[in-house]
Amino acid sequence: GTPVHETPLATWDLLLNLNARTAYIASSAVIPAMLRQGSGKIVNVAARAALQGAAKLGAYSASKGAVIRLTEAMAAELKNDGINVNCVLPSTIDTPDNRAAMPKADPSRWVKSEALADVILFLASDAARAVHGAAIPVYGTG
């Protein structure tokens, strides 16, 4: 990343669009049907970086923080309509792309995709029927 004052506006826009705007668009597309059926589950993906700003991650942290606030707002709006809206906050996910981008890192400490999927599956299940507006940390051992 870059310091906030050196971050190109195009990068700022890219990250806000990639993270917050896509969560908004996807939710807007499915909520009307969920309202008609009287139930539904939305699980957004934010990130650990959403909880605290860090040097050279301002745009990324802000965009993921916006996902948490959007999740909370939608949860408050929709919980009485039978719709649960929550999000997960993974740290670095162990993917081939992340391994290639960070060859000196220790991927054994990263979140395994399967572990993240387990948390998302829980939030999408009836077992999470009383969970609204949660931001669930999924950090692995790192």
PDB file of C-alpha atoms in Angstrom, residues 36-105:
ATOM      1  CA  ARG A  36     -41.061 -11.582  -0.247  1.00  0.00           C
ATOM      2  CA  GLN A  37     -40.221 -14.998   1.225  1.00  0.00           C
ATOM      3  CA  GLY A  38     -39.843 -13.657   4.765  1.00  0.00           C
ATOM      4  CA  SER A  39     -36.351 -15.023   5.314  1.00  0.00           C
ATOM      5  CA  GLY A  40     -32.780 -14.958   4.127  1.00  0.00           C
ATOM      6  CA  LYS A  41     -29.108 -14.882   5.046  1.00  0.00           C
ATOM      7  CA  ILE A  42     -26.449 -12.449   3.868  1.00  0.00           C
ATOM      8  CA  VAL A  43     -22.813 -13.014   4.824  1.00  0.00           C
ATOM      9  CA  ASN A  44     -20.438 -10.262   3.761  1.00  0.00           C
ATOM     10  CA  VAL A  45     -16.658 -10.566   3.747  1.00  0.00           C
ATOM     11  CA  ALA A  46     -14.830  -7.735   5.477  1.00  0.00           C
ATOM     12  CA  ALA A  47     -11.333  -8.254   6.912  1.00  0.00           C
ATOM     13  CA  ARG A  48      -9.328  -8.079  10.092  1.00  0.00           C
ATOM     14  CA  ALA A  49      -7.859  -4.823   8.753  1.00  0.00           C
ATOM     15  CA  ALA A  50     -11.322  -3.247   9.059  1.00  0.00           C
ATOM     16  CA  LEU A  51     -10.975  -3.086  12.836  1.00  0.00           C
ATOM     17  CA  GLN A  52      -7.872  -0.934  13.017  1.00  0.00           C
ATOM     18  CA  GLY A  53      -6.105   1.280  10.554  1.00  0.00           C
ATOM     19  CA  ALA A  54      -2.492   0.491   9.793  1.00  0.00           C
ATOM     20  CA  ALA A  55       0.210   2.341   7.934  1.00  0.00           C
ATOM     21  CA  LYS A  56      -0.122   2.020   4.163  1.00  0.00           C
ATOM     22  CA  LEU A  57      -3.474   0.240   4.427  1.00  0.00           C
ATOM     23  CA  GLY A  58      -5.769   3.247   4.770  1.00  0.00           C
ATOM     24  CA  ALA A  59      -7.861   2.705   1.652  1.00  0.00           C
ATOM     25  CA  TYR A  60      -8.113  -1.056   2.198  1.00  0.00           C
ATOM     26  CA  SER A  61      -9.026  -0.678   5.879  1.00  0.00           C
ATOM     27  CA  ALA A  62     -11.583   2.019   5.120  1.00  0.00           C
ATOM     28  CA  SER A  63     -13.224  -0.076   2.410  1.00  0.00           C
ATOM     29  CA  LYS A  64     -13.455  -3.137   4.639  1.00  0.00           C
ATOM     30  CA  GLY A  65     -14.639  -0.990   7.558  1.00  0.00           C
ATOM     31  CA  ALA A  66     -17.441   0.244   5.320  1.00  0.00           C
ATOM     32  CA  VAL A  67     -18.490  -3.393   4.810  1.00  0.00           C
ATOM     33  CA  ILE A  68     -18.872  -3.814   8.580  1.00  0.00           C
ATOM     34  CA  ARG A  69     -20.971  -0.635   8.923  1.00  0.00           C
ATOM     35  CA  LEU A  70     -23.105  -1.654   5.930  1.00  0.00           C
ATOM     36  CA  THR A  71     -23.599  -5.085   7.502  1.00  0.00           C
ATOM     37  CA  GLU A  72     -24.674  -3.534  10.806  1.00  0.00           C
ATOM     38  CA  ALA A  73     -27.085  -1.111   9.114  1.00  0.00           C
ATOM     39  CA  MET A  74     -28.710  -3.822   7.006  1.00  0.00           C
ATOM     40  CA  ALA A  75     -28.956  -6.145  10.015  1.00  0.00           C
ATOM     41  CA  ALA A  76     -30.808  -3.460  11.968  1.00  0.00           C
ATOM     42  CA  GLU A  77     -33.119  -2.789   9.029  1.00  0.00           C
ATOM     43  CA  LEU A  78     -33.889  -6.412   8.172  1.00  0.00           C
ATOM     44  CA  LYS A  79     -33.795  -8.497  11.354  1.00  0.00           C
ATOM     45  CA  ASN A  80     -37.535  -8.099  11.979  1.00  0.00           C
ATOM     46  CA  ASP A  81     -38.177  -9.364   8.439  1.00  0.00           C
ATOM     47  CA  GLY A  82     -36.492 -12.723   9.050  1.00  0.00           C
ATOM     48  CA  ILE A  83     -33.255 -11.758   7.310  1.00  0.00           C
ATOM     49  CA  ASN A  84     -29.891 -12.199   9.002  1.00  0.00           C
ATOM     50  CA  VAL A  85     -27.005 -10.025   7.856  1.00  0.00           C
ATOM     51  CA  ASN A  86     -23.538 -10.716   9.237  1.00  0.00           C
ATOM     52  CA  CYS A  87     -19.929 -10.593   8.092  1.00  0.00           C
ATOM     53  CA  VAL A  88     -16.673 -12.423   8.572  1.00  0.00           C
ATOM     54  CA  LEU A  89     -13.324 -10.776   9.243  1.00  0.00           C
ATOM     55  CA  PRO A  90     -10.607 -13.051   7.924  1.00  0.00           C
ATOM     56  CA  SER A  91      -6.956 -12.311   8.328  1.00  0.00           C
ATOM     57  CA  THR A  92      -4.766 -13.475   5.444  1.00  0.00           C
ATOM     58  CA  ILE A  93      -6.416 -16.394   3.677  1.00  0.00           C
ATOM     59  CA  ASP A  94      -4.198 -19.242   2.546  1.00  0.00           C
ATOM     60  CA  THR A  95      -4.692 -19.109  -1.224  1.00  0.00           C
ATOM     61  CA  PRO A  96      -2.303 -19.717  -4.105  1.00  0.00           C
ATOM     62  CA  ASP A  97      -2.424 -16.012  -5.002  1.00  0.00           C
ATOM     63  CA  ASN A  98      -1.529 -14.930  -1.453  1.00  0.00           C
ATOM     64  CA  ARG A  99       1.300 -17.451  -1.295  1.00  0.00           C
ATOM     65  CA  ALA A 100       2.684 -16.079  -4.575  1.00  0.00           C
ATOM     66  CA  ALA A 101       2.305 -12.470  -3.430  1.00  0.00           C
ATOM     67  CA  MET A 102       3.961 -13.096  -0.037  1.00  0.00           C
ATOM     68  CA  PRO A 103       6.610 -15.780  -0.596  1.00  0.00           C
ATOM     69  CA  LYS A 104       8.493 -14.983   2.639  1.00  0.00           C
ATOM     70  CA  ALA A 105       5.420 -15.217   4.880  1.00  0.00           C
TER      71      ALA A 105
END
